Short mmCIF file of C-alpha atoms and ligand atoms in Angstrom, two decimals:
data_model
loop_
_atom_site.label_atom_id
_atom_site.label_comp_id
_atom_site.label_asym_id
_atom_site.label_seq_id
_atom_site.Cartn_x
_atom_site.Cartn_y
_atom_site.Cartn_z
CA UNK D 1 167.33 63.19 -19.73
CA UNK D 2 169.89 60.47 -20.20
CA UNK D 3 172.37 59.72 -17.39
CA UNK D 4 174.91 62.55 -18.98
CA UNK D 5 172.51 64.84 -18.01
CA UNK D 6 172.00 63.83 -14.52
CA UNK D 7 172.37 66.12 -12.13
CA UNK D 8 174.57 65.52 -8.75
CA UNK D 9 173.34 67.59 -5.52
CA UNK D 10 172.46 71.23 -6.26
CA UNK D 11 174.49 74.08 -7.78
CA UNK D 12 176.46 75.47 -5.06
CA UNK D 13 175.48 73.01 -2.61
CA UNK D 14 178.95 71.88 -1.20
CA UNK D 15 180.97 68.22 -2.22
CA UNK D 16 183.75 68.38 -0.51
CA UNK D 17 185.03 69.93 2.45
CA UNK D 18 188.87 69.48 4.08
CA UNK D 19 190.25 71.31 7.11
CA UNK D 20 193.84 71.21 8.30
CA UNK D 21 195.13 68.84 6.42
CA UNK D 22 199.37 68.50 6.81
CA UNK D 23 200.67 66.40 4.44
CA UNK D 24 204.72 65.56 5.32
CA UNK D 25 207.06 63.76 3.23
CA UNK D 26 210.35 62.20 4.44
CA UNK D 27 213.50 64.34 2.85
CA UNK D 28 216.92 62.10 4.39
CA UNK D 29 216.24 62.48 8.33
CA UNK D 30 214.14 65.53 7.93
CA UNK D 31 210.28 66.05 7.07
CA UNK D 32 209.47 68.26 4.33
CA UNK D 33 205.98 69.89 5.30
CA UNK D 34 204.07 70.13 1.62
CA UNK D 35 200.44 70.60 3.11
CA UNK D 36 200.65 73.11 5.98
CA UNK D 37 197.29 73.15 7.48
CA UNK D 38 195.00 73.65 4.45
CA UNK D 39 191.37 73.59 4.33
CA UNK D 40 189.54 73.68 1.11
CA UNK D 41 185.85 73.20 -0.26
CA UNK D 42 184.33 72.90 -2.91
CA UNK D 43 180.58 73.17 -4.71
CA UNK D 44 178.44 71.21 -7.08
CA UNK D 45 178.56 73.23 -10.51
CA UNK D 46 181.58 74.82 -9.99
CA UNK D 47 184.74 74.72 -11.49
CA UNK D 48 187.38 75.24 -9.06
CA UNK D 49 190.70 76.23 -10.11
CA UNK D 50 193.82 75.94 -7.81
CA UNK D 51 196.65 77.75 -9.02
CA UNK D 52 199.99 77.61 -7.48
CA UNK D 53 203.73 76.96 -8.79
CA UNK D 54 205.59 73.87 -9.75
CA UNK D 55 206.00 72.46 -5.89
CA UNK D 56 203.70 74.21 -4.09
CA UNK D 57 201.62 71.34 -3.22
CA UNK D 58 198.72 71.11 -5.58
CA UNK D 59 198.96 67.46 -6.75
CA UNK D 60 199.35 66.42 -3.12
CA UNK D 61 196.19 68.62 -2.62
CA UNK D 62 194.56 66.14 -5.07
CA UNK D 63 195.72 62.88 -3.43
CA UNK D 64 195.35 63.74 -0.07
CA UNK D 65 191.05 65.28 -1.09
CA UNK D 66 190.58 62.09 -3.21
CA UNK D 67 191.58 59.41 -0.67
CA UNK D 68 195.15 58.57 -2.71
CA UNK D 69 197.60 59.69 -0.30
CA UNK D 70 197.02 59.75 3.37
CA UNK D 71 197.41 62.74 5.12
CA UNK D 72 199.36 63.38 8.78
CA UNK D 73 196.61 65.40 9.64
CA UNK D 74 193.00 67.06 8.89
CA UNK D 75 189.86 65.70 7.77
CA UNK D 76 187.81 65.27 4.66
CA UNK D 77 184.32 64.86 4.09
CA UNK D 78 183.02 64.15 1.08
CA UNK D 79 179.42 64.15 -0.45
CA UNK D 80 177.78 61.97 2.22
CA UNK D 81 180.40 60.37 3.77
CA UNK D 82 182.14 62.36 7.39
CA UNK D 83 185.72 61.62 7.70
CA UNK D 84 186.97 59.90 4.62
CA UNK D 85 190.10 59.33 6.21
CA UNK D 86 188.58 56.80 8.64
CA UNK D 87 187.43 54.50 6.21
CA UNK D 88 188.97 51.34 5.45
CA UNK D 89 191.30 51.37 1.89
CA UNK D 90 188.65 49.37 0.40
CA UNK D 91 185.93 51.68 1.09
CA UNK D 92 188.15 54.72 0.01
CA UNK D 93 188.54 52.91 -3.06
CA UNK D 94 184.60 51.82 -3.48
CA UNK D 95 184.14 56.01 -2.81
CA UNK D 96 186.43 56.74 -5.06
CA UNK D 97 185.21 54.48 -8.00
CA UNK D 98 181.80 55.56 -7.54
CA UNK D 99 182.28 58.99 -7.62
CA UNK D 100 185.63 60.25 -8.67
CA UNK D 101 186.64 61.22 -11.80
CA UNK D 102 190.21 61.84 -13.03
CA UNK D 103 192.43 63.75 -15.51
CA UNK D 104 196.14 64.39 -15.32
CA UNK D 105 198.54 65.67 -17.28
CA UNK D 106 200.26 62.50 -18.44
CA UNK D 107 196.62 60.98 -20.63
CA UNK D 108 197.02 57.93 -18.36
CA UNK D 109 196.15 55.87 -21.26
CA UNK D 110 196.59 52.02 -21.79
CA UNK D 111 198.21 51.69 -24.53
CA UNK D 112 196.66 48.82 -26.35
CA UNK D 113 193.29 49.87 -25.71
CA UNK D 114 191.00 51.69 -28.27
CA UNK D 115 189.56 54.93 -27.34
CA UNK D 116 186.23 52.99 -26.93
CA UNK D 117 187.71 49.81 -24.77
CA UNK D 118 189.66 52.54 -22.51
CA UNK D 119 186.02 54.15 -21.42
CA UNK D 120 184.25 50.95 -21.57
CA UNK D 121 186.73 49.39 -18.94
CA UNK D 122 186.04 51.78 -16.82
CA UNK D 123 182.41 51.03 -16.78
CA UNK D 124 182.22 47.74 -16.82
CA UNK D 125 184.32 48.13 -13.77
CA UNK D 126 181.37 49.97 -12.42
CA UNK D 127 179.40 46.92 -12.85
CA UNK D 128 177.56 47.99 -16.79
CA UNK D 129 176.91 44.81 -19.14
CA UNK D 130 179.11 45.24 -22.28
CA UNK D 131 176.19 46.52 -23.96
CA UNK D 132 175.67 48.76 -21.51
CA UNK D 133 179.20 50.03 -21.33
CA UNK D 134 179.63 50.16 -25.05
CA UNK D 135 176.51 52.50 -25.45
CA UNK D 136 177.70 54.54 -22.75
CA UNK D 137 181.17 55.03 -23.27
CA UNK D 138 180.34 55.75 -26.89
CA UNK D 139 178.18 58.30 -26.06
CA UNK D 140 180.55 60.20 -24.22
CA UNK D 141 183.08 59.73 -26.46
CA UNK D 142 180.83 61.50 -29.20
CA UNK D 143 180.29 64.16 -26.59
CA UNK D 144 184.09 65.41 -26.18
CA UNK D 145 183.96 65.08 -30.51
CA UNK D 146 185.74 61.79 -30.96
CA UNK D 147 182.59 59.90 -32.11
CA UNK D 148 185.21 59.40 -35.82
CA UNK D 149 188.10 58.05 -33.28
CA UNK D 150 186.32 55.31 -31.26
CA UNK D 151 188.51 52.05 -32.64
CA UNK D 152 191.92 54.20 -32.57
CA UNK D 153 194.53 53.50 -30.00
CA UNK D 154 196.63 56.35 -28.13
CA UNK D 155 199.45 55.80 -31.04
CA UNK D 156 197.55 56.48 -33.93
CA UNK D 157 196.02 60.18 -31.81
CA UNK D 158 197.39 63.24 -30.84
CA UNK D 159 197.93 64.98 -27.85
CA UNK D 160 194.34 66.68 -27.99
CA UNK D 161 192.27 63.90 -28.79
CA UNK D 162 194.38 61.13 -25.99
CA UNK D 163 193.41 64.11 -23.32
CA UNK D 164 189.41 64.19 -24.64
CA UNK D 165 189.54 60.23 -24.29
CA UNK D 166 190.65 60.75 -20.75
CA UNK D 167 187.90 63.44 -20.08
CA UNK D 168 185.35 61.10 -21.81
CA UNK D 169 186.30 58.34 -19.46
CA UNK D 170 186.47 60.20 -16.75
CA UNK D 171 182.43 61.84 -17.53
CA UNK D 172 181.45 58.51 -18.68
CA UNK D 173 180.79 57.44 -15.25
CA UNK D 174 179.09 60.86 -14.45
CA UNK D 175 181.50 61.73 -11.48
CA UNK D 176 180.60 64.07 -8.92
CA UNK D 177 183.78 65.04 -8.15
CA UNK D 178 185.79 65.62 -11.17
CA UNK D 179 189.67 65.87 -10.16
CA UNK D 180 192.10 67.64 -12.90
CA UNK D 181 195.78 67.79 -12.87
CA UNK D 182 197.14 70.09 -14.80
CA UNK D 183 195.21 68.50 -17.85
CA UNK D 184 196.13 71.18 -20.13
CA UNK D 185 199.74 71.54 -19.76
CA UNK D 186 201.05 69.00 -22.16
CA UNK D 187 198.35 70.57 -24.78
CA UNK D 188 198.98 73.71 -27.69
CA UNK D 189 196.47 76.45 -26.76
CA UNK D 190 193.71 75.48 -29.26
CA UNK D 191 193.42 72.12 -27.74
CA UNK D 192 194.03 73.37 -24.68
CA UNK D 193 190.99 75.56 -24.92
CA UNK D 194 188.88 72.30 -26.10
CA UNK D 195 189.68 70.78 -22.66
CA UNK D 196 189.17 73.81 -20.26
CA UNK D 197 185.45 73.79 -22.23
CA UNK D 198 184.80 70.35 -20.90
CA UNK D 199 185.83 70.92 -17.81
CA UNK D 200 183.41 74.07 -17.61
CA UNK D 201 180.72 71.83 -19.25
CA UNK D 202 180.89 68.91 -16.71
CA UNK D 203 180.64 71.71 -14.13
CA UNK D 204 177.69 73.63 -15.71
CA UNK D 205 175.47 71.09 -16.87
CA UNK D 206 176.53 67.72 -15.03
CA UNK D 207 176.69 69.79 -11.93
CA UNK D 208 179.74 67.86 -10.68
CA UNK D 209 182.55 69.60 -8.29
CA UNK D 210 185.26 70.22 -10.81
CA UNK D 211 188.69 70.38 -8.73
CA UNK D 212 191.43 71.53 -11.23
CA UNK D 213 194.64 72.39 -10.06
CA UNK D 214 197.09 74.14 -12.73
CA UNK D 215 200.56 76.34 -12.75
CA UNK D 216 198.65 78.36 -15.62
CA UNK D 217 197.06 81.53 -15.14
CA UNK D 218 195.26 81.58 -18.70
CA UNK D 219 192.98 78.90 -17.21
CA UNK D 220 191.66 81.14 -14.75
CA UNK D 221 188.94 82.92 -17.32
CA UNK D 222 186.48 79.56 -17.30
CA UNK D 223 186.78 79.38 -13.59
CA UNK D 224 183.99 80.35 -10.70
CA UNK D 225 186.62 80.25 -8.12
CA UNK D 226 189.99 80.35 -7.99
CA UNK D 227 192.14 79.61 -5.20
CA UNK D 228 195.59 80.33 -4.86
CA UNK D 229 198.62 77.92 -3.03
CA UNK D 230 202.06 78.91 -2.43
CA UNK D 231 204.40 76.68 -0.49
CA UNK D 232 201.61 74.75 1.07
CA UNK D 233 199.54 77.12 2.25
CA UNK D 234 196.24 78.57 0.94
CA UNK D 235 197.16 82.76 0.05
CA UNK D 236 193.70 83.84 -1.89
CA UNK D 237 189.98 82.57 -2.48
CA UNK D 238 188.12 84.92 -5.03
CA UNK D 239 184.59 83.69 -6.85
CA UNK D 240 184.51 84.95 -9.80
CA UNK D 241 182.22 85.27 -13.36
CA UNK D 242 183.24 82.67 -15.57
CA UNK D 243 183.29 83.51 -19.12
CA UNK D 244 182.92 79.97 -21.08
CA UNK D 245 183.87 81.89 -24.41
CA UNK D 246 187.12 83.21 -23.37
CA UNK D 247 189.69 82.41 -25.39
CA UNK D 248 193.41 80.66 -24.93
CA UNK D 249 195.41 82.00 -27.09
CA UNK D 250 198.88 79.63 -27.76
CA UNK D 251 201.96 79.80 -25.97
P1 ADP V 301 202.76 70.63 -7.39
O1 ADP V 301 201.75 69.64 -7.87
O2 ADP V 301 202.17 71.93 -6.96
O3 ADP V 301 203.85 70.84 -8.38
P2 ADP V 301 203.45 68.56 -5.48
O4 ADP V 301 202.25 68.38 -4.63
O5 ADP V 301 203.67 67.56 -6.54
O6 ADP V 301 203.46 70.05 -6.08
O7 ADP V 301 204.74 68.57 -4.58
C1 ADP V 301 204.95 69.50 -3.54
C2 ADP V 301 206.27 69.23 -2.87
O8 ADP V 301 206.27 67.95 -2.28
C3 ADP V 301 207.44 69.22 -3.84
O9 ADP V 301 208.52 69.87 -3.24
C4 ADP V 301 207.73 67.77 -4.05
O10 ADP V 301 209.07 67.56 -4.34
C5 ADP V 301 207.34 67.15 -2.73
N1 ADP V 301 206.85 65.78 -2.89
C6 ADP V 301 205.76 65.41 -3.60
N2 ADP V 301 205.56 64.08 -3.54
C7 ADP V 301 206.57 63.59 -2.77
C8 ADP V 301 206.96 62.28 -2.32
N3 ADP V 301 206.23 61.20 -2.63
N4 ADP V 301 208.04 62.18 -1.53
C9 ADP V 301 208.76 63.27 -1.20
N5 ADP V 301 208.47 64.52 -1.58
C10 ADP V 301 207.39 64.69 -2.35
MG1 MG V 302 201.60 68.67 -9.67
#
Protein backbone atom coordinates (compact mmCIF):
# COMPACT_ATOMS: atom_id res chain seq x y z
CA UNK A 1 0.00 0.00 0.00
CA UNK A 2 1.72 3.22 -0.90
CA UNK A 3 0.58 6.48 0.74
CA UNK A 4 -2.17 6.96 -2.29
CA UNK A 5 -3.74 4.20 -0.92
CA UNK A 6 -3.91 5.21 2.60
CA UNK A 7 -6.89 5.23 4.11
CA UNK A 8 -8.26 8.35 6.35
CA UNK A 9 -10.81 7.34 9.30
CA UNK A 10 -13.46 4.79 8.25
CA UNK A 11 -16.09 4.85 5.49
CA UNK A 12 -18.91 6.72 6.83
CA UNK A 13 -17.29 7.66 9.90
CA UNK A 14 -17.92 11.52 9.98
CA UNK A 15 -15.02 14.53 9.00
CA UNK A 16 -16.66 17.33 9.36
CA UNK A 17 -19.48 18.61 11.16
CA UNK A 18 -20.91 22.55 11.13
CA UNK A 19 -24.03 23.82 12.90
CA UNK A 20 -25.53 27.27 12.51
CA UNK A 21 -23.21 28.85 10.80
CA UNK A 22 -24.44 32.73 9.50
CA UNK A 23 -22.19 34.07 7.28
CA UNK A 24 -23.08 38.14 6.60
CA UNK A 25 -21.53 40.31 4.15
CA UNK A 26 -21.66 44.14 4.21
CA UNK A 27 -24.00 45.44 1.07
CA UNK A 28 -23.70 49.78 1.51
CA UNK A 29 -25.19 50.18 5.22
CA UNK A 30 -27.04 46.95 5.09
CA UNK A 31 -25.94 43.18 5.79
CA UNK A 32 -26.65 40.73 3.23
CA UNK A 33 -27.28 37.33 5.17
CA UNK A 34 -25.58 34.53 2.62
CA UNK A 35 -25.33 31.66 5.34
CA UNK A 36 -28.61 31.59 7.29
CA UNK A 37 -28.07 29.14 9.99
CA UNK A 38 -26.70 26.09 8.12
CA UNK A 39 -25.42 22.98 9.50
CA UNK A 40 -23.77 20.45 7.36
CA UNK A 41 -21.66 17.11 7.74
CA UNK A 42 -19.97 15.17 6.06
CA UNK A 43 -18.36 11.33 5.93
CA UNK A 44 -15.11 9.67 5.09
CA UNK A 45 -15.71 7.90 1.57
CA UNK A 46 -18.28 9.94 0.49
CA UNK A 47 -18.69 12.25 -2.12
CA UNK A 48 -20.86 14.97 -1.13
CA UNK A 49 -22.45 17.07 -3.62
CA UNK A 50 -24.01 20.52 -2.79
CA UNK A 51 -26.11 21.81 -5.38
CA UNK A 52 -27.61 25.17 -5.34
CA UNK A 53 -27.81 28.26 -7.90
CA UNK A 54 -25.35 30.90 -8.88
CA UNK A 55 -25.61 32.99 -5.32
CA UNK A 56 -27.03 30.79 -3.13
CA UNK A 57 -24.13 30.51 -0.93
CA UNK A 58 -22.16 27.45 -1.80
CA UNK A 59 -18.63 28.90 -2.19
CA UNK A 60 -19.11 30.73 1.09
CA UNK A 61 -20.19 27.23 2.38
CA UNK A 62 -16.62 26.20 1.37
CA UNK A 63 -14.72 29.08 3.01
CA UNK A 64 -16.53 29.37 5.98
CA UNK A 65 -16.12 24.73 6.51
CA UNK A 66 -12.42 25.10 5.47
CA UNK A 67 -11.29 27.85 7.87
CA UNK A 68 -11.00 30.67 4.78
CA UNK A 69 -13.63 32.98 5.70
CA UNK A 70 -14.78 33.52 9.18
CA UNK A 71 -18.15 33.06 9.97
CA UNK A 72 -20.63 35.51 12.30
CA UNK A 73 -21.81 32.53 13.77
CA UNK A 74 -21.82 28.52 14.24
CA UNK A 75 -19.21 26.11 14.79
CA UNK A 76 -17.07 23.65 12.94
CA UNK A 77 -15.38 20.68 13.94
CA UNK A 78 -13.27 19.01 11.94
CA UNK A 79 -11.56 15.49 12.04
CA UNK A 80 -10.05 15.81 15.54
CA UNK A 81 -10.04 19.18 16.18
CA UNK A 82 -13.63 20.86 18.28
CA UNK A 83 -14.26 24.32 17.25
CA UNK A 84 -12.08 25.25 14.36
CA UNK A 85 -13.16 28.62 14.61
CA UNK A 86 -11.29 29.13 17.91
CA UNK A 87 -8.04 28.43 16.69
CA UNK A 88 -5.50 30.90 16.03
CA UNK A 89 -5.04 31.84 11.91
CA UNK A 90 -1.90 30.02 12.08
CA UNK A 91 -3.28 26.89 13.33
CA UNK A 92 -6.29 27.15 10.83
CA UNK A 93 -3.75 27.38 8.31
CA UNK A 94 -1.36 24.38 9.76
CA UNK A 95 -5.13 22.36 9.69
CA UNK A 96 -5.73 23.34 6.60
CA UNK A 97 -2.31 22.43 4.95
CA UNK A 98 -2.31 19.18 6.52
CA UNK A 99 -5.44 18.09 5.56
CA UNK A 100 -7.28 20.09 3.00
CA UNK A 101 -7.36 19.62 -0.40
CA UNK A 102 -8.64 22.05 -3.07
CA UNK A 103 -10.16 22.40 -6.58
CA UNK A 104 -12.00 25.34 -8.04
CA UNK A 105 -13.22 26.26 -11.03
CA UNK A 106 -10.59 28.76 -12.11
CA UNK A 107 -7.30 25.68 -12.27
CA UNK A 108 -5.55 28.00 -9.79
CA UNK A 109 -2.44 27.31 -11.59
CA UNK A 110 0.98 29.20 -11.45
CA UNK A 111 1.71 29.94 -14.48
CA UNK A 112 5.37 29.33 -14.88
CA UNK A 113 5.32 26.18 -13.15
CA UNK A 114 5.37 22.69 -14.88
CA UNK A 115 2.67 20.33 -14.13
CA UNK A 116 5.32 18.46 -12.02
CA UNK A 117 6.86 21.72 -10.04
CA UNK A 118 3.04 22.85 -9.38
CA UNK A 119 2.43 19.37 -7.26
CA UNK A 120 5.86 19.20 -6.02
CA UNK A 121 5.51 22.76 -4.36
CA UNK A 122 2.89 21.75 -2.69
CA UNK A 123 4.72 18.98 -1.02
CA UNK A 124 7.68 20.24 -0.31
CA UNK A 125 5.58 22.75 1.48
CA UNK A 126 4.45 19.82 3.50
CA UNK A 127 7.93 19.33 4.54
CA UNK A 128 8.97 16.16 1.56
CA UNK A 129 12.80 16.31 0.40
CA UNK A 130 12.80 17.08 -3.39
CA UNK A 131 13.23 13.55 -3.95
CA UNK A 132 10.57 12.85 -2.02
CA UNK A 133 8.24 15.36 -3.56
CA UNK A 134 9.29 14.59 -7.07
CA UNK A 135 8.40 10.80 -6.63
CA UNK A 136 5.27 11.71 -5.14
CA UNK A 137 3.89 14.31 -7.11
CA UNK A 138 4.80 12.24 -10.15
CA UNK A 139 2.98 9.53 -9.05
CA UNK A 140 -0.11 11.27 -8.77
CA UNK A 141 0.26 12.98 -11.69
CA UNK A 142 0.40 9.49 -13.58
CA UNK A 143 -2.67 8.64 -11.59
CA UNK A 144 -5.15 11.45 -13.02
CA UNK A 145 -3.30 10.24 -16.76
CA UNK A 146 -0.83 13.04 -17.20
CA UNK A 147 2.26 10.85 -16.55
CA UNK A 148 3.15 12.22 -20.82
CA UNK A 149 2.50 16.01 -19.46
CA UNK A 150 4.77 16.26 -16.37
CA UNK A 151 7.40 19.15 -17.82
CA UNK A 152 4.38 21.15 -19.59
CA UNK A 153 3.24 24.43 -18.22
CA UNK A 154 -0.60 25.52 -18.00
CA UNK A 155 -0.02 27.33 -21.62
CA UNK A 156 1.02 24.57 -23.57
CA UNK A 157 -2.47 22.27 -21.81
CA UNK A 158 -5.95 22.40 -22.13
CA UNK A 159 -8.70 22.97 -20.05
CA UNK A 160 -8.97 19.13 -19.06
CA UNK A 161 -5.57 18.34 -18.36
CA UNK A 162 -4.82 22.15 -16.16
CA UNK A 163 -8.06 20.80 -14.00
CA UNK A 164 -6.36 16.97 -13.56
CA UNK A 165 -3.04 18.90 -12.49
CA UNK A 166 -5.10 20.66 -9.90
CA UNK A 167 -6.81 17.33 -8.73
CA UNK A 168 -3.32 15.67 -8.76
CA UNK A 169 -2.03 18.36 -6.49
CA UNK A 170 -4.67 18.48 -4.53
CA UNK A 171 -4.51 14.10 -3.91
CA UNK A 172 -0.86 14.37 -3.86
CA UNK A 173 -0.92 15.27 -0.31
CA UNK A 174 -3.65 12.57 0.39
CA UNK A 175 -6.24 15.11 1.88
CA UNK A 176 -8.90 14.07 4.04
CA UNK A 177 -11.05 16.59 3.24
CA UNK A 178 -11.16 17.18 -0.39
CA UNK A 179 -12.99 20.67 -1.12
CA UNK A 180 -14.38 21.18 -4.91
CA UNK A 181 -15.73 24.27 -6.41
CA UNK A 182 -17.51 23.87 -9.15
CA UNK A 183 -14.41 22.02 -10.76
CA UNK A 184 -16.26 20.99 -13.72
CA UNK A 185 -17.89 24.02 -14.93
CA UNK A 186 -15.25 25.54 -17.08
CA UNK A 187 -14.82 21.80 -18.63
CA UNK A 188 -16.76 20.13 -22.12
CA UNK A 189 -18.68 17.07 -20.84
CA UNK A 190 -16.04 14.41 -21.74
CA UNK A 191 -13.53 16.06 -19.58
CA UNK A 192 -15.90 16.93 -17.36
CA UNK A 193 -16.75 13.31 -16.79
CA UNK A 194 -12.78 12.59 -16.31
CA UNK A 195 -12.92 14.93 -13.26
CA UNK A 196 -16.26 13.87 -11.54
CA UNK A 197 -14.33 10.14 -11.78
CA UNK A 198 -11.57 11.46 -9.63
CA UNK A 199 -13.49 12.99 -7.41
CA UNK A 200 -15.54 9.62 -6.89
CA UNK A 201 -12.12 7.81 -6.79
CA UNK A 202 -10.50 9.97 -4.00
CA UNK A 203 -13.78 9.28 -2.18
CA UNK A 204 -13.95 5.48 -2.78
CA UNK A 205 -10.59 4.35 -2.39
CA UNK A 206 -8.63 7.24 -0.49
CA UNK A 207 -11.58 7.39 1.78
CA UNK A 208 -11.32 11.18 2.05
CA UNK A 209 -14.61 13.52 2.67
CA UNK A 210 -15.15 14.83 -0.80
CA UNK A 211 -17.14 18.30 -0.38
CA UNK A 212 -18.16 19.41 -3.95
CA UNK A 213 -20.38 22.12 -4.39
CA UNK A 214 -21.77 22.67 -8.12
CA UNK A 215 -24.83 24.67 -10.00
CA UNK A 216 -24.97 21.33 -12.20
CA UNK A 217 -27.40 18.75 -11.77
CA UNK A 218 -25.61 16.15 -14.22
CA UNK A 219 -23.04 15.80 -11.41
CA UNK A 220 -25.44 14.42 -9.15
CA UNK A 221 -25.21 10.57 -10.70
CA UNK A 222 -21.47 9.94 -8.99
CA UNK A 223 -22.71 11.36 -5.78
CA UNK A 224 -23.67 9.39 -2.27
CA UNK A 225 -25.34 12.43 -1.01
CA UNK A 226 -26.57 15.30 -2.29
CA UNK A 227 -27.61 18.26 -0.53
CA UNK A 228 -29.49 20.99 -1.78
CA UNK A 229 -29.00 25.15 -0.89
CA UNK A 230 -31.20 27.84 -1.96
CA UNK A 231 -30.69 31.36 -0.72
CA UNK A 232 -28.63 30.27 2.19
CA UNK A 233 -30.45 27.81 3.60
CA UNK A 234 -30.19 23.99 3.49
CA UNK A 235 -33.85 22.70 1.45
CA UNK A 236 -32.99 18.72 0.91
CA UNK A 237 -30.46 15.93 2.17
CA UNK A 238 -31.01 12.58 0.17
CA UNK A 239 -28.15 9.57 0.23
CA UNK A 240 -28.19 8.11 -2.61
CA UNK A 241 -26.47 4.98 -4.92
CA UNK A 242 -23.75 6.34 -6.77
CA UNK A 243 -23.26 4.98 -10.12
CA UNK A 244 -19.34 5.63 -10.99
CA UNK A 245 -20.16 4.65 -14.73
CA UNK A 246 -22.74 7.14 -15.40
CA UNK A 247 -22.17 9.10 -18.08
CA UNK A 248 -22.02 13.16 -18.83
CA UNK A 249 -23.09 13.66 -21.84
CA UNK A 250 -21.90 17.45 -23.36
CA UNK A 251 -23.68 20.54 -23.06
P1 LIG B 1 -22.43 30.58 -4.96
O1 LIG B 1 -21.05 30.01 -4.77
O2 LIG B 1 -23.52 29.64 -4.61
O3 LIG B 1 -22.62 31.13 -6.33
P2 LIG B 1 -21.50 32.62 -3.12
O4 LIG B 1 -21.25 31.92 -1.84
O5 LIG B 1 -20.32 32.94 -3.95
O6 LIG B 1 -22.60 31.81 -3.96
O7 LIG B 1 -22.25 33.98 -2.85
C1 LIG B 1 -23.49 34.05 -2.19
C2 LIG B 1 -23.92 35.50 -2.08
O8 LIG B 1 -23.01 36.22 -1.29
C3 LIG B 1 -23.96 36.21 -3.42
O9 LIG B 1 -25.09 37.03 -3.45
C4 LIG B 1 -22.71 37.03 -3.43
O10 LIG B 1 -22.86 38.18 -4.18
C5 LIG B 1 -22.50 37.35 -1.96
N1 LIG B 1 -21.08 37.48 -1.63
C6 LIG B 1 -20.15 36.50 -1.74
N2 LIG B 1 -18.94 36.92 -1.33
C7 LIG B 1 -19.11 38.23 -0.95
C8 LIG B 1 -18.25 39.25 -0.44
N3 LIG B 1 -16.95 39.01 -0.20
N4 LIG B 1 -18.78 40.45 -0.16
C9 LIG B 1 -20.10 40.69 -0.38
N5 LIG B 1 -20.97 39.78 -0.85
C10 LIG B 1 -20.49 38.57 -1.14
MG1 LIG C 1 -19.52 29.78 -6.12
Amino acid sequence: MNAHTTLHGRHGSPAIEASGLVKRFKSGRAFVEVLKGVSFDARHGDLTMVMGPSGSGKSTLIAALSGLLKPEEGRVDALDVDDLWKLSSSRIDKFRLANCGFIFQGFNLFPSLTALQQVETVLKYQGLSKSQARKQATLSLEEVGLGHRLNQRPSALSGGEKQRVAIARALAKNPKILFADEPTSALDGENGQVVIRLLRRAATEHGAAVICVTHDPRLEAWADRVIHIEDGVIIDDQRRIPNPDAVLASH
